[in-house]
Coordinates of C-alpha atoms in Angstrom, one line a residue:
M218 CA 8.8 120.2 -4.1
R219 CA 11.0 120.9 -1.2
T220 CA 9.7 121.9 2.2
A221 CA 10.4 124.8 3.9
P222 CA 11.8 124.6 7.5
H223 CA 9.1 125.4 10.4
L224 CA 8.2 129.3 10.6
S225 CA 8.2 130.5 14.2
R226 CA 5.2 132.7 15.5
R227 CA 7.3 135.5 16.1
A228 CA 9.1 135.5 12.7
L229 CA 5.8 136.1 10.7
L230 CA 3.5 138.2 13.5
T231 CA 6.2 140.5 15.0
A232 CA 7.2 143.5 12.7
A233 CA 9.0 143.7 14.2
A234 CA 26.9 150.4 10.9
A235 CA 26.3 153.0 8.7
S236 CA 28.7 152.8 5.5
V237 CA 29.8 156.7 5.8
T238 CA 31.0 158.3 2.5
A239 CA 29.9 162.0 4.0
G240 CA 29.7 163.5 7.2
V241 CA 26.5 162.8 9.1
T242 CA 25.3 164.8 11.7
T243 CA 21.9 164.7 13.8
A244 CA 20.3 168.0 15.3
A245 CA 16.7 168.0 17.1
A246 CA 14.2 169.4 14.8
T247 CA 11.8 171.8 16.6
P248 CA 8.5 172.0 15.5
S249 CA 9.2 175.5 13.9
R250 CA 12.1 174.2 12.4
A251 CA 10.4 171.5 11.0
S252 CA 7.8 172.7 9.9
G253 CA 9.7 175.0 8.0
A254 CA 11.3 172.5 5.9
H255 CA 7.9 171.7 4.1
R256 CA 4.9 173.4 3.2
P257 CA 2.0 171.7 2.9
L258 CA 0.3 171.5 -0.4
P259 CA -3.3 169.2 -0.9
S260 CA -1.2 166.3 -3.1
P261 CA 1.5 163.7 -2.5
A262 CA 3.6 165.7 -4.9
F263 CA 5.2 167.8 -2.1
T264 CA 7.8 170.6 -2.9
G265 CA 10.9 169.1 -3.0
F266 CA 10.5 165.5 -3.0
R267 CA 8.4 162.7 -4.2
T268 CA 7.2 159.2 -3.1
V269 CA 4.9 156.4 -4.3
G270 CA 4.6 154.4 -1.1
R271 CA 1.1 154.8 0.7
V272 CA 1.8 158.2 2.7
K273 CA -1.0 160.5 3.9
E274 CA -0.4 164.2 4.6
A275 CA -1.0 165.9 8.4
A276 CA -2.7 168.5 9.2
D277 CA 0.6 170.4 9.9
G278 CA 2.5 169.4 6.6
W279 CA 4.1 166.3 7.4
V280 CA 4.0 162.9 5.9
Q281 CA 3.0 160.4 7.9
Y282 CA 3.4 156.3 6.6
S283 CA 3.7 153.0 8.2
W284 CA 3.9 150.9 5.6
P285 CA 7.7 149.2 5.1
G286 CA 9.9 150.0 2.0
I287 CA 8.4 154.0 1.6
V288 CA 11.2 155.7 -0.1
F289 CA 11.5 159.7 -0.4
E290 CA 13.3 161.2 -3.0
G291 CA 14.8 165.0 -3.8
R292 CA 17.2 167.0 -5.4
F293 CA 19.3 169.5 -4.0
H294 CA 22.2 171.9 -4.9
G295 CA 25.1 172.2 -2.8
R296 CA 27.7 170.8 0.2
G297 CA 24.8 169.1 2.3
V298 CA 21.3 168.4 3.0
G299 CA 19.3 167.6 6.0
I300 CA 16.9 164.9 6.3
V301 CA 13.6 166.1 9.1
L302 CA 12.3 163.2 10.5
D303 CA 10.0 162.7 13.7
D304 CA 10.1 158.4 14.2
S305 CA 11.3 157.1 17.5
A306 CA 10.9 153.2 16.1
N307 CA 12.1 152.7 12.5
D308 CA 15.5 152.8 10.8
Y309 CA 16.5 154.6 7.7
D310 CA 19.1 154.6 4.9
V311 CA 20.3 157.5 3.4
Q312 CA 21.4 157.6 0.1
I313 CA 23.4 160.2 -1.8
D314 CA 23.8 160.2 -5.6
G315 CA 23.0 156.3 -5.2
T316 CA 25.1 155.6 -2.8
T317 CA 24.4 155.1 0.9
V318 CA 25.7 157.3 3.1
S319 CA 24.2 156.4 6.7
T320 CA 22.0 154.2 8.6
L321 CA 19.7 155.9 10.8
V322 CA 18.5 154.3 13.8
T323 CA 15.4 155.0 15.6
P324 CA 16.0 158.8 14.9
G325 CA 13.0 160.2 16.8
R326 CA 12.2 163.6 16.2
T327 CA 15.6 165.5 14.3
T328 CA 17.5 166.6 11.4
S329 CA 20.0 164.3 10.3
W330 CA 22.4 166.0 8.3
V331 CA 24.7 164.7 5.4
T332 CA 27.6 167.3 4.9
G333 CA 30.9 167.3 3.4
L334 CA 29.4 167.0 -0.5
A335 CA 31.2 168.6 -3.3
D336 CA 29.4 171.7 -4.2
T337 CA 27.1 170.8 -6.7
G338 CA 24.2 169.1 -8.2
H339 CA 22.9 165.9 -6.1
T340 CA 20.3 163.4 -5.4
V341 CA 19.2 162.1 -2.3
R342 CA 16.8 159.3 -1.1
L343 CA 15.5 158.1 2.4
V344 CA 14.3 154.5 2.4
K345 CA 12.7 153.0 5.4
R346 CA 13.9 149.8 6.7
T347 CA 11.5 148.8 9.0
E348 CA 8.2 147.1 9.3
C349 CA 7.0 148.2 12.6
P350 CA 3.1 148.3 11.1
W351 CA 1.8 149.7 14.8
A352 CA 4.2 152.8 14.9
V353 CA 3.6 155.8 12.3
G354 CA 6.4 157.8 11.1
R355 CA 6.9 161.1 9.9
F356 CA 8.7 162.9 7.6
G357 CA 9.2 167.0 7.4
G358 CA 11.4 167.1 3.9
F359 CA 14.7 168.3 2.9
V360 CA 16.6 171.1 3.9
A361 CA 19.5 172.4 2.4
A362 CA 22.8 172.9 4.0
R363 CA 23.9 176.9 3.9
G364 CA 24.3 178.0 0.6
G365 CA 22.6 175.4 -1.2
R366 CA 19.3 175.5 -2.3
I367 CA 16.5 172.1 -2.8
L368 CA 15.8 171.8 -6.1
A369 CA 12.6 169.9 -7.8
A370 CA 11.2 167.0 -6.9
P371 CA 12.4 164.4 -9.4
G372 CA 10.0 163.3 -12.3
A373 CA 8.0 160.4 -11.9
R374 CA 9.0 156.9 -13.5
S375 CA 7.0 155.5 -16.0
R376 CA 7.2 151.4 -14.9
Q377 CA 5.4 151.0 -11.9
I378 CA 5.0 147.5 -10.0
E379 CA 3.3 147.2 -6.7
F380 CA 4.0 144.5 -4.3
I381 CA 1.9 142.7 -2.3
G382 CA 2.6 139.9 0.1
D383 CA 3.9 139.3 4.0
S384 CA 7.4 139.2 5.7
Y385 CA 8.7 137.5 2.7
T386 CA 7.8 140.6 0.7
A387 CA 9.1 142.6 3.8
G388 CA 12.4 141.7 3.6
Y389 CA 12.2 140.5 7.0
G390 CA 15.4 139.7 9.0
N391 CA 17.5 139.9 6.0
V392 CA 20.3 141.2 6.9
S393 CA 21.0 139.4 9.8
G394 CA 23.2 136.0 8.6
T395 CA 21.7 134.2 11.5
R396 CA 18.6 132.5 11.7
D397 CA 18.4 133.2 15.5
C398 CA 19.0 137.4 15.4
S399 CA 18.2 138.1 19.1
A400 CA 21.4 138.3 20.2
N401 CA 22.6 140.6 17.0
G402 CA 19.7 143.5 17.3
G403 CA 16.5 141.7 17.0
V404 CA 14.4 141.6 14.1
D405 CA 14.1 145.4 12.9
R406 CA 18.1 146.1 13.3
N407 CA 18.2 143.5 10.5
S408 CA 15.8 144.2 8.3
N409 CA 16.1 146.0 5.2
A410 CA 13.4 146.4 3.2
G411 CA 15.0 148.3 0.5
L412 CA 16.9 145.4 -0.2
A413 CA 14.0 142.4 -0.3
F414 CA 13.3 141.0 -4.0
G415 CA 10.7 143.6 -5.3
P416 CA 12.8 146.6 -4.5
L417 CA 15.5 144.9 -6.0
T418 CA 14.1 144.1 -9.0
A419 CA 12.4 147.2 -9.3
R420 CA 15.4 149.4 -9.5
K421 CA 17.1 146.7 -12.6
L422 CA 13.8 148.1 -14.0
D423 CA 14.1 151.6 -13.6
A424 CA 10.8 151.0 -12.0
D425 CA 8.7 153.2 -9.0
Y426 CA 7.4 150.9 -6.5
Q427 CA 4.8 149.8 -3.5
Q428 CA 6.1 147.5 -0.9
N429 CA 2.5 146.9 0.5
A430 CA 3.7 144.0 2.8
F431 CA 2.4 142.9 6.1
S432 CA 4.5 140.1 8.0
G433 CA 2.6 137.2 9.6
R434 CA -0.3 138.0 7.3
G435 CA -2.2 135.7 5.0
M436 CA -5.4 135.7 2.6
V437 CA -7.7 134.6 5.0
R438 CA -5.6 133.0 7.8
N439 CA -2.9 134.7 9.6
Y440 CA 0.6 132.6 10.8
N441 CA -0.4 129.7 13.4
G442 CA -4.0 131.5 13.4
G443 CA -3.3 134.2 15.3
D444 CA -5.5 137.4 15.5
P445 CA -8.4 135.6 14.5
G446 CA -11.0 137.4 12.5
T447 CA -8.4 139.9 10.3
D448 CA -6.3 139.3 7.8
Y449 CA -4.1 140.4 4.9
R450 CA -7.1 142.3 3.2
T451 CA -8.5 143.9 6.3
Y452 CA -5.1 146.4 6.5
Y453 CA -4.8 146.7 2.5
D454 CA -6.3 149.9 1.8
R455 CA -5.0 151.9 4.3
A456 CA -2.1 154.4 4.4
L457 CA -2.0 154.0 8.8
L458 CA -2.0 150.4 9.3
N459 CA -2.9 151.2 12.9
V460 CA -5.8 153.2 12.2
A461 CA -9.0 150.9 11.5
G462 CA -11.0 152.1 8.5
D463 CA -8.1 154.4 7.2
V464 CA -8.2 154.6 3.5
W465 CA -5.3 155.1 1.6
P466 CA -6.2 158.3 -1.1
K467 CA -4.8 156.6 -4.8
P468 CA -3.3 159.3 -6.5
R469 CA -4.0 159.5 -10.4
G470 CA -1.2 158.8 -11.4
W471 CA -0.3 155.2 -9.5
R472 CA -1.5 152.5 -12.3
P473 CA 1.0 149.7 -11.9
Q474 CA 1.6 147.7 -15.0
V475 CA 2.3 144.8 -13.0
V476 CA 1.0 143.6 -9.4
V477 CA 3.1 140.8 -7.8
I478 CA 1.0 139.3 -4.7
G479 CA 2.3 137.0 -2.3
L480 CA -0.3 135.8 0.2
G481 CA -0.5 131.6 1.2
I482 CA 2.5 131.5 3.3
N483 CA 0.5 132.4 6.7
D484 CA -2.8 130.1 5.5
F485 CA -0.6 127.1 4.9
S486 CA 3.0 126.9 6.6
T487 CA 0.9 125.6 10.2
P488 CA -1.6 122.8 10.8
L489 CA -5.2 124.1 11.9
H490 CA -6.3 124.2 15.7
P491 CA -9.3 123.4 17.0
G492 CA -11.7 126.3 17.1
E493 CA -10.4 127.9 13.9
P494 CA -13.2 128.6 10.9
W495 CA -11.8 126.0 8.9
A496 CA -12.2 122.5 10.3
T497 CA -10.0 120.7 7.4
Q498 CA -8.0 121.7 4.8
S499 CA -10.0 121.5 2.5
E500 CA -12.3 124.0 3.7
L501 CA -9.0 126.1 4.0
I502 CA -8.3 126.0 0.5
A503 CA -11.8 126.2 -0.9
A504 CA -11.8 129.6 1.7
Y505 CA -8.6 131.3 0.6
A506 CA -9.5 130.5 -3.2
G507 CA -12.9 132.3 -2.8
A508 CA -10.8 135.1 -1.2
Y509 CA -8.1 135.1 -3.4
H510 CA -10.5 135.5 -6.6
G511 CA -12.2 138.1 -4.4
F512 CA -8.7 140.2 -4.4
L513 CA -8.0 139.8 -7.8
D514 CA -11.6 140.9 -8.8
K515 CA -10.4 144.3 -6.5
L516 CA -7.4 144.9 -8.3
R517 CA -8.5 144.3 -11.3
A518 CA -11.6 146.8 -10.7
R519 CA -8.7 149.5 -9.5
Y520 CA -6.3 149.3 -12.1
G521 CA -7.6 148.2 -15.2
S522 CA -7.6 145.5 -17.4
R523 CA -4.1 146.1 -18.6
T524 CA -2.4 145.4 -15.4
F525 CA -1.0 141.9 -15.0
L526 CA -1.6 140.2 -12.0
V527 CA 1.2 137.9 -10.9
V528 CA 0.2 135.4 -8.4
S529 CA 3.3 133.5 -6.9
A530 CA 3.9 130.9 -4.6
T531 CA 6.6 129.1 -2.9
A532 CA 8.1 126.0 -1.0
V533 CA 5.8 125.6 2.4
S534 CA 4.9 122.7 4.6
G535 CA 3.1 120.6 2.1
T536 CA 1.9 121.5 -1.9
A537 CA -1.5 123.0 -1.1
F538 CA -0.4 126.7 -1.4
A539 CA 1.1 126.2 -4.6
D540 CA -1.2 123.6 -5.9
T541 CA -4.3 126.2 -4.9
A542 CA -2.5 129.2 -6.6
R543 CA -2.1 127.6 -9.6
G544 CA -5.8 126.2 -9.6
I545 CA -6.7 129.9 -9.0
V546 CA -4.6 131.3 -11.9
G547 CA -6.0 128.5 -14.5
D548 CA -9.7 129.3 -13.0
R549 CA -8.8 133.0 -14.4
N550 CA -7.7 132.3 -17.6
A551 CA -10.4 130.0 -18.1
R552 CA -12.4 132.7 -17.3
G553 CA -11.2 134.9 -20.1
D554 CA -8.8 136.7 -18.2
D555 CA -4.7 136.2 -19.4
R556 CA -3.5 138.9 -17.7
V557 CA -2.9 136.5 -14.5
G558 CA -0.1 134.8 -14.4
Y559 CA 1.4 132.3 -12.1
W560 CA 5.2 132.3 -10.5
Y561 CA 6.6 129.5 -8.3
Y562 CA 9.9 130.6 -6.6
D563 CA 12.5 128.4 -5.4
D564 CA 15.8 127.5 -5.2
P565 CA 18.5 124.7 -4.1
G566 CA 20.5 127.8 -3.3
L567 CA 18.7 129.6 -0.7
D568 CA 19.8 129.4 2.7
R569 CA 17.1 131.2 4.6
L570 CA 19.6 132.5 7.0
G571 CA 17.7 135.0 7.8
C572 CA 15.6 135.8 11.0
D573 CA 13.5 132.7 12.3
W574 CA 14.4 131.0 9.0
H575 CA 13.8 134.2 6.4
P576 CA 15.4 134.8 2.9
S577 CA 19.0 136.3 3.2
L578 CA 20.2 138.9 1.5
R579 CA 21.5 136.3 -1.2
D580 CA 18.2 134.6 -1.1
H581 CA 16.7 137.9 -1.9
E582 CA 19.4 138.6 -4.5
I583 CA 17.8 135.3 -6.1
I584 CA 14.7 135.3 -6.2
S585 CA 14.8 138.7 -7.5
G586 CA 16.9 137.2 -10.2
L587 CA 13.9 134.5 -10.4
L588 CA 11.6 137.4 -10.6
D589 CA 13.8 138.9 -13.3
Q590 CA 13.3 136.0 -15.5
Y591 CA 9.7 135.6 -15.4
L592 CA 8.4 139.1 -15.7
A593 CA 11.0 138.4 -19.1
T594 CA 8.0 136.1 -20.3
V595 CA 5.3 138.4 -19.5
P596 CA 3.6 140.9 -22.3
L597 CA 3.8 144.3 -19.9
D598 CA 2.8 147.4 -21.0
W599 CA 6.2 149.4 -20.0

């Protein structure tokens, strides 16, 4: 197995243009304007748009969220559409009829307009590009331009995939093209969660997806031993990552046929330090395997016996990550659960030209292709 380059602490703990084909303008949204754009409803099936990401409705009817890759989809008839946002930390792609028409960089409290369209029916899709786990974004809905109207939200797709992981799953720094992105906008301006390997595969399969990724977090150990006492499992159940004890109210309709788990890079990519809970790598491996089994039990209880659970691994320093992940799958299979599989991904074409040696856009396309090949061998209940 080829050894991956050293990853910096910033690379995995920090969560951290536009291609214009239509007119895009931005206007400040007053509280009354924003609340009028969206009437609150008691479920995630909001009027005029839909999302399968982990979101929560605020008391004022706005939608709150903090995981990367959150997507809002809507339909409208007319020459333009406004996107009501309140977010000074994250970036977004705006897509009309499947084409990205603008990128909103830390838009603040605003209504961003796409105008100059044909006076007909259109789809609109808003994709949260960045991670920023401690910054809560707020979405107020879509509003039609004068003379147009918002149509009923599109229906849910029958296929569902959940992606669980770290910075690789989040698409950290993937659009940079250079490993040191400090001079070209930093990590946030060079990340696009929607172009990470998971969403690429989900779109090819026409599947709804969740991208529940948190950079720098491992199953039991964070990158370089950072932030002790927490790990990925601390946050998995939350909708809002910065709210201790928060619990995402899973809608009845979210039951993915496959869950792809990528946790272990941060556990094993750096050496243990004095004072950490594990004195030896053998102790770390035992703790990692035990926690992983518990996490798989949690997913199995949440989603049922038919959901296929994919335990993935990739190249890091040494073979502990891959060997342990493979052994976990072997244990599950030996216990009679044949709907747990092992997926190892690596390729000589990976250049790791994203920020801080992370996968580049080209790398994510390669990894997505490898995932496509793997899923084609899995007996999924699509």
